Amino acid sequence: MDKSGETTPIQKDDSLDVNKLMDMAHRKSTSTTIDPESADYEHGEYVDLGDGDVGIVVDNDHEMNKMLNAAKNEKLEALIDESVPMYEKLSVIKDSNELDYNKLLAPGIENGPDHVKSIMAVKEAFAGFSPSIRGLAPSDSEESKKYSEAMEALRSGEYILPTVAEYNKQKMEIQKRKEQEAQNKMAEQNSVPNQEENREAKTINLAEMEEMARAQQVASTPIQEEAPVSAQNIVPKEVAEFKVPEGRVRDFVETLSPEQREKVETSKVIEVREVRQVDVPVATRVITSIDQYKRIASRKVTSEAVEVPLLNSGYVATVKGCGSLEMASILPDPQDMEWDDYAKLYTFCYSNLVSASIGQMSYRTFCVKTSPDDLPAMIHAILRASIPDEQSVTLTCGGGNCGKDYDITYYLSELADLDRIDQTVLDRIDQIMSVKNTLEDARKVQEESPVMIQKYIYVGDGKTVCIRNPNGPIAAERTNQAFIDRLSSKYNEIVVLYLLSIEKITEEIVDENGETQVYDLVDPEVIAENIQTFSDTQLEILKEEFQKLDSYQQYTYSFKGRNSKPIICPHCGLENERIPCKVQQLVFQRVSRAMN
Amino acid sequence: MSAVKGQEITFRINKYKQAALLNDKESLVQIIMNALLMVPGNLPSQPKKGVDIFQYLYQRVETDVMSDKVLVDLKYTVGEDVGSFISDLTVDIVDMGGDGPAFLIIIHLLTVSGDDEALALAVQKVDETVKFNYSFLTDAIKNIT
């Protein structure tokens, strides 16, 4: 149905009145008087049954033919121009209600229009030609007969057309055959049957047919005089190539077989190429920078790789082991056993990162997407990949008057306090692990992780504060001691704490012209300066929002006895269910052991 | 014969730049029209589907016989989903004079709620164009029967 007014074969026509049709349908069913004197029964024969019943008997088939012919005539009339002789014939035929196309198109074509005559002339001209492999060929030629036989064979299904490979093979075989004939001067013509082992039908030799056609063409062209032979016109038919060591041509010829030597001696033209082998020194490149080295150094994992789900970062990191020297770069401060340089931690973790469930990351992306809270978990995983699981440590008993040292054996893989993890953390681990093999889903989970969440809080006075959980750049820049000391002395320690969670402040300032300018404050000192001006209410708002920043409780580690048994001091018998330890201590222990 | 959520889709765009859909009644009429005009063989995979209403233009059959045959063919062609709503059908050929004969098809429909509904379709072929019109008349079935 098209209501746009365009003409389509099926159209809704509102002028076709349904109600009128229904009325007419009602009236039609009433009786009609047949008047034998009138011409009402032109469609049939008037019949009187004699008992008072009269009617018109309609020959259904006849009527149908009449209607059909009328429709056909109309269409044909519309197609034919009045000037065409056929038009008159049509008028005659139309009256007799017969449509005989043979009569319409029969003799009289010579009186027809010019274009028809020219078509007939072309048809006669081509009458003597038949299809062949090259297109058209005389009907009585061998080429067209062979072609029609081949087409007939194809139609019967007994033969099939060759594939491109087979066709090329046929051509090559014909070429070989010709060469063989030329060499051996034998006139045996082989038609090489091509047989495909896995096909029942035979293949037509297209190449053979083409060759025959070409031969006929050559035979029909007149022979031309051959051009006089001169030295410049000679092109050697066979070219044999030998690589001869420099200055050793004569010796080389002696080493040839008799046939080859005869060829060389009887050849009119010999081209000699002497070659000399030169040893080229192997090039070495000098590496001058760490970046160059890191680019080419293999990141192939040769030792065991360990997977660790990172809770706040929201992805699974696969890390490899490292040597003690490398681990020494992240040695914590021995005084307080705390990490003092997050930048080094990030570099260390990144250099030992093999892959992540969210795909390959650049260092910058890694820093942005990894929470500093997850770094201890990564370092623990790197430790597990670097050293055997079973380790020993010397502990000092803290019980009463004992204070003696004793050694215990612990297992790196059992250090994490999995029984102290609450349900939210377990669910989070499930969530991260379930999508670790699907890149899209893993990225989705990562993007919604605490480390990526930013919150914008309008605190009034045209100031919008962007807060977040600390990520790599914030941790690296704002946790190192020098920074903390500088800002603490300039402002105060509380401001430094705030800075760990504030990414930037967007402030609208009205200048002296009354125009509002929007500024983004990202430098920590500038942010600190700005926070100093906050009112208590604004600071309260910020503090509340900081508390609402979600992050997951981190793994804790402790030494435990094997199979969850308590650790017992052999001297005083003091039992400890678990002795807490930090990853920093493990790192320190490993490095100091290696250095001593 | 498929409809999107009970509505036929057209090739036009509505004012919301989406494909224009026909409403329920228009969709039903379109389905029935398609079935009436379809000639068996139009759908190669369903060679028997199609009413080919214009074949009856040249046949002298009783109206009852023609109506029954058209009803059976129509129900078969539209399928069970729509066919189950078609309970009865009457076909008549009316001579419109200058433009030739026209079909008047009255279809008695049963709606989901059990109400009676009647659809009167007028179909006429003028030159090579099929023209049609329709109206829903709840009382029509009462007048005819």
CSV table of N, CA and C in Angstrom, one decimal, chain A residues 421-557:
chain,number,residue,atom,x,y,z
A,421,ILE,N,39.3,-13.1,54.7
A,421,ILE,CA,38.7,-12.3,53.7
A,421,ILE,C,37.2,-12.3,53.8
A,422,ASP,N,36.5,-11.2,53.8
A,422,ASP,CA,35.1,-11.2,53.9
A,422,ASP,C,34.4,-11.4,52.5
A,423,GLN,N,33.1,-11.6,52.6
A,423,GLN,CA,32.3,-12.0,51.5
A,423,GLN,C,32.5,-11.0,50.3
A,424,THR,N,32.5,-9.7,50.6
A,424,THR,CA,32.6,-8.7,49.5
A,424,THR,C,33.9,-8.9,48.7
A,425,VAL,N,34.9,-9.2,49.4
A,425,VAL,CA,36.2,-9.4,48.7
A,425,VAL,C,36.2,-10.7,47.9
A,426,LEU,N,35.6,-11.7,48.5
A,426,LEU,CA,35.5,-13.0,47.8
A,426,LEU,C,34.6,-12.8,46.5
A,427,ASP,N,33.5,-12.1,46.6
A,427,ASP,CA,32.7,-11.8,45.4
A,427,ASP,C,33.5,-11.0,44.4
A,428,ARG,N,34.3,-10.1,44.9
A,428,ARG,CA,35.1,-9.3,44.0
A,428,ARG,C,36.1,-10.2,43.2
A,429,ILE,N,36.7,-11.1,44.0
A,429,ILE,CA,37.7,-12.0,43.3
A,429,ILE,C,37.0,-12.8,42.3
A,430,ASP,N,35.8,-13.3,42.6
A,430,ASP,CA,35.0,-14.1,41.7
A,430,ASP,C,34.7,-13.3,40.4
A,431,GLN,N,34.3,-12.0,40.7
A,431,GLN,CA,34.0,-11.1,39.5
A,431,GLN,C,35.1,-10.9,38.6
A,432,ILE,N,36.3,-10.7,39.2
A,432,ILE,CA,37.5,-10.4,38.3
A,432,ILE,C,37.9,-11.7,37.6
A,433,MET,N,37.9,-12.8,38.4
A,433,MET,CA,38.4,-14.1,37.8
A,433,MET,C,37.5,-14.6,36.7
A,434,SER,N,36.2,-14.3,36.8
A,434,SER,CA,35.2,-14.9,35.9
A,434,SER,C,35.4,-14.2,34.5
A,435,VAL,N,35.9,-13.0,34.5
A,435,VAL,CA,36.0,-12.3,33.2
A,435,VAL,C,37.4,-12.3,32.7
A,436,LYS,N,38.3,-13.0,33.3
A,436,LYS,CA,39.7,-12.8,32.9
A,436,LYS,C,40.0,-13.3,31.5
A,437,ASN,N,39.2,-14.2,31.0
A,437,ASN,CA,39.5,-14.6,29.6
A,437,ASN,C,38.8,-13.9,28.5
A,438,THR,N,37.9,-13.0,28.9
A,438,THR,CA,37.2,-12.2,27.9
A,438,THR,C,37.6,-10.8,28.0
A,439,LEU,N,38.3,-10.3,26.9
A,439,LEU,CA,38.9,-9.0,26.9
A,439,LEU,C,37.8,-7.9,27.2
A,440,GLU,N,36.7,-7.9,26.5
A,440,GLU,CA,35.7,-6.9,26.6
A,440,GLU,C,35.2,-6.8,28.0
A,441,ASP,N,34.8,-8.0,28.5
A,441,ASP,CA,34.2,-8.0,29.9
A,441,ASP,C,35.2,-7.6,30.9
A,442,ALA,N,36.5,-8.0,30.7
A,442,ALA,CA,37.5,-7.7,31.7
A,442,ALA,C,37.7,-6.2,31.7
A,443,ARG,N,37.7,-5.6,30.5
A,443,ARG,CA,37.9,-4.1,30.5
A,443,ARG,C,36.7,-3.4,31.2
A,444,LYS,N,35.6,-3.9,31.0
A,444,LYS,CA,34.4,-3.3,31.6
A,444,LYS,C,34.5,-3.3,33.1
A,445,VAL,N,34.9,-4.5,33.6
A,445,VAL,CA,35.0,-4.6,35.1
A,445,VAL,C,36.1,-3.7,35.6
A,446,GLN,N,37.2,-3.6,34.8
A,446,GLN,CA,38.3,-2.7,35.2
A,446,GLN,C,37.9,-1.3,35.3
A,447,GLU,N,37.1,-0.9,34.3
A,447,GLU,CA,36.7,0.5,34.2
A,447,GLU,C,35.8,0.9,35.3
A,448,GLU,N,35.1,0.0,35.9
A,448,GLU,CA,34.3,0.3,37.0
A,448,GLU,C,34.9,0.0,38.4
A,449,SER,N,36.2,-0.2,38.4
A,449,SER,CA,36.9,-0.5,39.6
A,449,SER,C,37.2,0.8,40.4
A,450,PRO,N,37.5,0.6,41.7
A,450,PRO,CA,37.7,1.8,42.6
A,450,PRO,C,38.8,2.7,42.1
A,451,VAL,N,39.8,2.2,41.5
A,451,VAL,CA,40.9,3.0,41.1
A,451,VAL,C,40.5,4.0,39.9
A,452,MET,N,39.5,3.6,39.2
A,452,MET,CA,39.1,4.4,38.0
A,452,MET,C,38.0,5.4,38.3
A,453,ILE,N,37.4,5.2,39.5
A,453,ILE,CA,36.2,6.1,39.8
A,453,ILE,C,36.6,7.5,40.2
A,454,GLN,N,36.1,8.5,39.5
A,454,GLN,CA,36.3,9.9,40.0
A,454,GLN,C,34.9,10.4,40.4
A,455,LYS,N,35.0,11.3,41.4
A,455,LYS,CA,33.7,11.9,41.8
A,455,LYS,C,34.0,13.4,41.8
A,456,TYR,N,33.0,14.1,41.3
A,456,TYR,CA,33.1,15.6,41.3
A,456,TYR,C,32.1,16.2,42.3
A,457,ILE,N,32.7,16.9,43.3
A,457,ILE,CA,31.8,17.5,44.4
A,457,ILE,C,31.9,19.0,44.3
A,458,TYR,N,30.7,19.6,44.2
A,458,TYR,CA,30.6,21.0,44.2
A,458,TYR,C,30.6,21.5,45.7
A,459,VAL,N,31.6,22.3,46.0
A,459,VAL,CA,31.7,22.7,47.5
A,459,VAL,C,31.2,24.1,47.7
A,460,GLY,N,30.8,24.7,46.6
A,460,GLY,CA,30.4,26.1,46.7
A,460,GLY,C,31.5,27.1,46.3
A,461,ASP,N,31.1,28.3,46.1
A,461,ASP,CA,32.1,29.4,45.7
A,461,ASP,C,32.6,29.0,44.3
A,462,GLY,N,31.8,28.4,43.5
A,462,GLY,CA,32.3,28.1,42.1
A,462,GLY,C,33.4,27.0,42.1
A,463,LYS,N,33.6,26.2,43.2
A,463,LYS,CA,34.7,25.3,43.2
A,463,LYS,C,34.1,23.8,43.1
A,464,THR,N,34.6,23.1,42.2
A,464,THR,CA,34.2,21.7,42.0
A,464,THR,C,35.5,20.9,42.3
A,465,VAL,N,35.4,20.0,43.2
A,465,VAL,CA,36.6,19.2,43.6
A,465,VAL,C,36.5,17.8,43.0
A,466,CYS,N,37.5,17.3,42.3
A,466,CYS,CA,37.5,16.0,41.8
A,466,CYS,C,38.3,15.1,42.7
A,467,ILE,N,37.6,14.1,43.3
A,467,ILE,CA,38.3,13.2,44.2
A,467,ILE,C,38.2,11.8,43.7
A,468,ARG,N,39.2,11.0,44.1
A,468,ARG,CA,39.3,9.6,43.7
A,468,ARG,C,40.2,8.9,44.6
A,469,ASN,N,40.1,7.6,44.5
A,469,ASN,CA,41.1,6.8,45.2
A,469,ASN,C,42.5,7.0,44.5
A,470,PRO,N,43.6,7.0,45.2
A,470,PRO,CA,44.8,7.3,44.6
A,470,PRO,C,45.2,6.2,43.5
A,471,ASN,N,45.7,6.7,42.4
A,471,ASN,CA,46.2,5.8,41.4
A,471,ASN,C,47.7,6.0,41.3
A,472,GLY,N,48.3,5.5,40.2
A,472,GLY,CA,49.8,5.5,40.1
A,472,GLY,C,50.4,6.9,40.1
A,473,PRO,N,49.9,7.7,39.2
A,473,PRO,CA,50.5,9.1,39.2
A,473,PRO,C,50.4,9.8,40.5
A,474,ILE,N,49.3,9.7,41.1
A,474,ILE,CA,49.1,10.4,42.4
A,474,ILE,C,50.0,9.8,43.5
A,475,ALA,N,50.1,8.5,43.5
A,475,ALA,CA,50.9,7.8,44.5
A,475,ALA,C,52.4,8.1,44.3
A,476,ALA,N,52.8,8.1,43.0
A,476,ALA,CA,54.2,8.3,42.8
A,476,ALA,C,54.6,9.7,43.1
A,477,GLU,N,53.7,10.7,42.8
A,477,GLU,CA,54.1,12.1,43.0
A,477,GLU,C,53.9,12.6,44.4
A,478,ARG,N,52.9,12.1,45.1
A,478,ARG,CA,52.5,12.7,46.3
A,478,ARG,C,52.8,11.9,47.6
A,479,THR,N,53.5,10.8,47.4
A,479,THR,CA,53.8,10.0,48.6
A,479,THR,C,55.3,10.0,49.0
A,480,ASN,N,56.1,10.6,48.1
A,480,ASN,CA,57.5,10.5,48.4
A,480,ASN,C,57.8,11.5,49.5
A,481,GLN,N,58.8,11.1,50.3
A,481,GLN,CA,59.1,11.8,51.5
A,481,GLN,C,59.4,13.3,51.3
A,482,ALA,N,60.2,13.5,50.3
A,482,ALA,CA,60.6,14.9,50.0
A,482,ALA,C,59.4,15.8,49.8
A,483,PHE,N,58.5,15.3,49.1
A,483,PHE,CA,57.2,16.0,48.8
A,483,PHE,C,56.4,16.3,50.0
A,484,ILE,N,56.3,15.2,50.8
A,484,ILE,CA,55.5,15.3,52.0
A,484,ILE,C,56.1,16.3,53.0
A,485,ASP,N,57.5,16.3,53.1
A,485,ASP,CA,58.1,17.2,54.0
A,485,ASP,C,58.0,18.6,53.6
A,486,ARG,N,58.1,18.8,52.3
A,486,ARG,CA,58.0,20.2,51.8
A,486,ARG,C,56.7,20.8,52.0
A,487,LEU,N,55.7,20.0,51.7
A,487,LEU,CA,54.3,20.6,51.8
A,487,LEU,C,53.9,20.7,53.2
A,488,SER,N,54.3,19.7,54.0
A,488,SER,CA,54.0,19.8,55.5
A,488,SER,C,54.5,21.0,56.1
A,489,SER,N,55.7,21.3,55.7
A,489,SER,CA,56.3,22.5,56.3
A,489,SER,C,55.7,23.8,55.8
A,490,LYS,N,55.2,23.8,54.6
A,490,LYS,CA,54.6,25.0,54.0
A,490,LYS,C,53.2,25.1,54.4
A,491,TYR,N,52.5,24.0,54.5
A,491,TYR,CA,51.1,24.1,54.9
A,491,TYR,C,50.9,23.3,56.1
A,492,ASN,N,50.4,22.1,56.1
A,492,ASN,CA,50.3,21.2,57.2
A,492,ASN,C,50.1,19.8,56.7
A,493,GLU,N,50.2,18.8,57.7
A,493,GLU,CA,50.1,17.4,57.3
A,493,GLU,C,48.8,17.0,56.8
A,494,ILE,N,47.8,17.7,57.3
A,494,ILE,CA,46.4,17.4,56.9
A,494,ILE,C,46.2,17.7,55.5
A,495,VAL,N,46.7,18.8,55.0
A,495,VAL,CA,46.6,19.1,53.6
A,495,VAL,C,47.2,18.1,52.8
A,496,VAL,N,48.4,17.5,53.2
A,496,VAL,CA,49.1,16.5,52.5
A,496,VAL,C,48.2,15.3,52.3
A,497,LEU,N,47.5,14.9,53.4
A,497,LEU,CA,46.6,13.8,53.4
A,497,LEU,C,45.5,14.0,52.4
A,498,TYR,N,44.9,15.2,52.4
A,498,TYR,CA,43.8,15.5,51.5
A,498,TYR,C,44.3,15.3,50.0
A,499,LEU,N,45.6,15.7,49.8
A,499,LEU,CA,46.1,15.7,48.5
A,499,LEU,C,46.2,14.3,47.9
A,500,LEU,N,46.2,13.3,48.8
A,500,LEU,CA,46.2,11.9,48.2
A,500,LEU,C,44.9,11.5,47.5
A,501,SER,N,43.9,12.2,47.9
A,501,SER,CA,42.6,11.9,47.3
A,501,SER,C,42.0,12.9,46.3
A,502,ILE,N,42.6,14.1,46.3
A,502,ILE,CA,42.1,15.1,45.4
A,502,ILE,C,42.9,15.1,44.1
A,503,GLU,N,42.2,14.9,43.0
A,503,GLU,CA,43.0,14.9,41.7
A,503,GLU,C,43.1,16.3,41.2
A,504,LYS,N,42.0,17.1,41.2
A,504,LYS,CA,42.1,18.5,40.7
A,504,LYS,C,40.9,19.2,41.3
A,505,ILE,N,41.0,20.6,41.1
A,505,ILE,CA,39.9,21.4,41.5
A,505,ILE,C,39.6,22.3,40.3
A,506,THR,N,38.3,22.4,40.0
A,506,THR,CA,37.9,23.2,38.9
A,506,THR,C,37.2,24.4,39.5
A,507,GLU,N,37.7,25.6,39.2
A,507,GLU,CA,37.2,26.8,39.8
A,507,GLU,C,36.8,27.8,38.8
A,508,GLU,N,35.6,28.4,39.1
A,508,GLU,CA,35.1,29.5,38.2
A,508,GLU,C,35.5,30.8,38.9
A,509,ILE,N,36.3,31.6,38.2
A,509,ILE,CA,36.7,32.9,38.8
A,509,ILE,C,36.1,34.0,37.9
A,510,VAL,N,35.5,35.0,38.6
A,510,VAL,CA,35.0,36.2,37.8
A,510,VAL,C,36.1,37.2,37.8
A,511,ASP,N,36.5,37.6,36.6
A,511,ASP,CA,37.6,38.6,36.5
A,511,ASP,C,37.0,40.0,36.6
A,512,GLU,N,38.0,41.0,36.5
A,512,GLU,CA,37.5,42.4,36.7
A,512,GLU,C,36.5,42.9,35.7
A,513,ASN,N,36.5,42.2,34.5
A,513,ASN,CA,35.6,42.6,33.5
A,513,ASN,C,34.2,42.0,33.7
A,514,GLY,N,34.1,41.2,34.7
A,514,GLY,CA,32.8,40.5,35.0
A,514,GLY,C,32.6,39.2,34.2
A,515,GLU,N,33.7,38.8,33.5
A,515,GLU,CA,33.6,37.5,32.7
A,515,GLU,C,34.0,36.4,33.6
A,516,THR,N,33.3,35.3,33.4
A,516,THR,CA,33.6,34.1,34.2
A,516,THR,C,34.6,33.2,33.5
A,517,GLN,N,35.7,32.9,34.1
A,517,GLN,CA,36.7,32.0,33.5
A,517,GLN,C,36.8,30.8,34.4
A,518,VAL,N,37.0,29.7,33.7
A,518,VAL,CA,37.0,28.4,34.4
A,518,VAL,C,38.5,27.9,34.4
A,519,TYR,N,39.0,27.5,35.6
A,519,TYR,CA,40.3,27.1,35.7
A,519,TYR,C,40.4,25.7,36.2
A,520,ASP,N,41.3,24.9,35.7
A,520,ASP,CA,41.5,23.5,36.3
A,520,ASP,C,42.9,23.6,37.0
A,521,LEU,N,42.8,23.3,38.3
A,521,LEU,CA,44.0,23.3,39.1
A,521,LEU,C,44.5,21.9,39.4
A,522,VAL,N,45.6,21.5,38.8
A,522,VAL,CA,46.1,20.1,38.9
A,522,VAL,C,47.4,20.0,39.6
A,523,ASP,N,48.1,21.1,39.7
A,523,ASP,CA,49.4,21.0,40.5
A,523,ASP,C,49.2,20.8,42.0
A,524,PRO,N,49.9,19.9,42.6
A,524,PRO,CA,49.6,19.7,44.1
A,524,PRO,C,49.7,20.9,44.9
A,525,GLU,N,50.7,21.7,44.6
A,525,GLU,CA,50.9,22.9,45.5
A,525,GLU,C,49.8,23.9,45.3
A,526,VAL,N,49.3,24.0,44.1
A,526,VAL,CA,48.2,24.9,43.8
A,526,VAL,C,46.9,24.4,44.5
A,527,ILE,N,46.8,23.1,44.4
A,527,ILE,CA,45.6,22.5,45.1
A,527,ILE,C,45.7,22.8,46.6
A,528,ALA,N,46.9,22.5,47.1
A,528,ALA,CA,47.1,22.8,48.6
A,528,ALA,C,46.8,24.2,49.0
A,529,GLU,N,47.2,25.1,48.1
A,529,GLU,CA,47.0,26.6,48.4
A,529,GLU,C,45.5,26.8,48.4
A,530,ASN,N,44.8,26.1,47.5
A,530,ASN,CA,43.3,26.4,47.4
A,530,ASN,C,42.6,25.8,48.6
A,531,ILE,N,43.0,24.6,49.0
A,531,ILE,CA,42.3,23.9,50.1
A,531,ILE,C,42.4,24.8,51.4
A,532,GLN,N,43.6,25.5,51.5
A,532,GLN,CA,43.8,26.3,52.6
A,532,GLN,C,42.7,27.3,52.8
A,533,THR,N,42.1,27.7,51.7
A,533,THR,CA,41.0,28.7,51.7
A,533,THR,C,39.6,28.2,52.0
A,534,PHE,N,39.5,26.8,52.1
A,534,PHE,CA,38.2,26.2,52.2
A,534,PHE,C,37.7,26.5,53.6
A,535,SER,N,36.4,26.7,53.7
A,535,SER,CA,35.8,26.9,55.0
A,535,SER,C,35.6,25.5,55.7
A,536,ASP,N,35.3,25.5,57.0
A,536,ASP,CA,35.1,24.3,57.7
A,536,ASP,C,34.0,23.4,57.1
A,537,THR,N,32.9,24.1,56.6
A,537,THR,CA,31.8,23.4,56.0
A,537,THR,C,32.3,22.7,54.8
A,538,GLN,N,33.0,23.4,54.0
A,538,GLN,CA,33.5,22.8,52.7
A,538,GLN,C,34.4,21.6,53.0
A,539,LEU,N,35.2,21.7,54.0
A,539,LEU,CA,36.1,20.6,54.4
A,539,LEU,C,35.3,19.4,54.9
A,540,GLU,N,34.3,19.7,55.7
A,540,GLU,CA,33.4,18.6,56.2
A,540,GLU,C,32.8,17.9,55.0
A,541,ILE,N,32.3,18.6,54.0
A,541,ILE,CA,31.7,18.0,52.8
A,541,ILE,C,32.8,17.1,52.2
A,542,LEU,N,34.0,17.6,52.0
A,542,LEU,CA,35.0,16.8,51.4
A,542,LEU,C,35.3,15.5,52.2
A,543,LYS,N,35.4,15.7,53.5
A,543,LYS,CA,35.8,14.5,54.4
A,543,LYS,C,34.7,13.4,54.2
A,544,GLU,N,33.5,13.9,54.2
A,544,GLU,CA,32.4,12.9,54.1
A,544,GLU,C,32.5,12.1,52.8
A,545,GLU,N,32.8,12.9,51.7
A,545,GLU,CA,32.9,12.3,50.4
A,545,GLU,C,34.1,11.3,50.4
A,546,PHE,N,35.2,11.7,51.0
A,546,PHE,CA,36.4,10.8,51.0
A,546,PHE,C,36.0,9.4,51.6
A,547,GLN,N,35.2,9.5,52.7
A,547,GLN,CA,34.8,8.3,53.4
A,547,GLN,C,34.0,7.4,52.5
A,548,LYS,N,33.3,8.1,51.6
A,548,LYS,CA,32.4,7.3,50.7
A,548,LYS,C,33.1,6.7,49.5
A,549,LEU,N,34.4,7.0,49.4
A,549,LEU,CA,35.2,6.4,48.3
A,549,LEU,C,35.4,5.0,48.6
A,550,ASP,N,34.9,4.1,47.8
A,550,ASP,CA,35.0,2.7,48.1
A,550,ASP,C,36.3,2.1,47.7
A,551,SER,N,36.8,1.3,48.5
A,551,SER,CA,37.9,0.5,48.1
A,551,SER,C,37.9,-0.9,48.8
A,552,TYR,N,38.5,-1.8,48.3
A,552,TYR,CA,38.4,-3.2,48.9
A,552,TYR,C,39.5,-3.4,49.9
A,553,GLN,N,39.1,-4.1,50.9
A,553,GLN,CA,40.1,-4.5,51.9
A,553,GLN,C,41.2,-5.3,51.3
A,554,GLN,N,42.5,-5.0,51.6
A,554,GLN,CA,43.6,-5.7,51.0
A,554,GLN,C,43.9,-7.0,51.6
A,555,TYR,N,44.6,-7.8,50.9
A,555,TYR,CA,45.0,-9.1,51.5
A,555,TYR,C,46.0,-8.8,52.6
A,556,THR,N,45.9,-9.6,53.6
A,556,THR,CA,46.9,-9.6,54.7
A,556,THR,C,47.7,-10.9,54.7
A,557,TYR,N,48.9,-10.8,55.2
A,557,TYR,CA,49.8,-12.0,55.1
A,557,TYR,C,50.3,-12.3,56.5
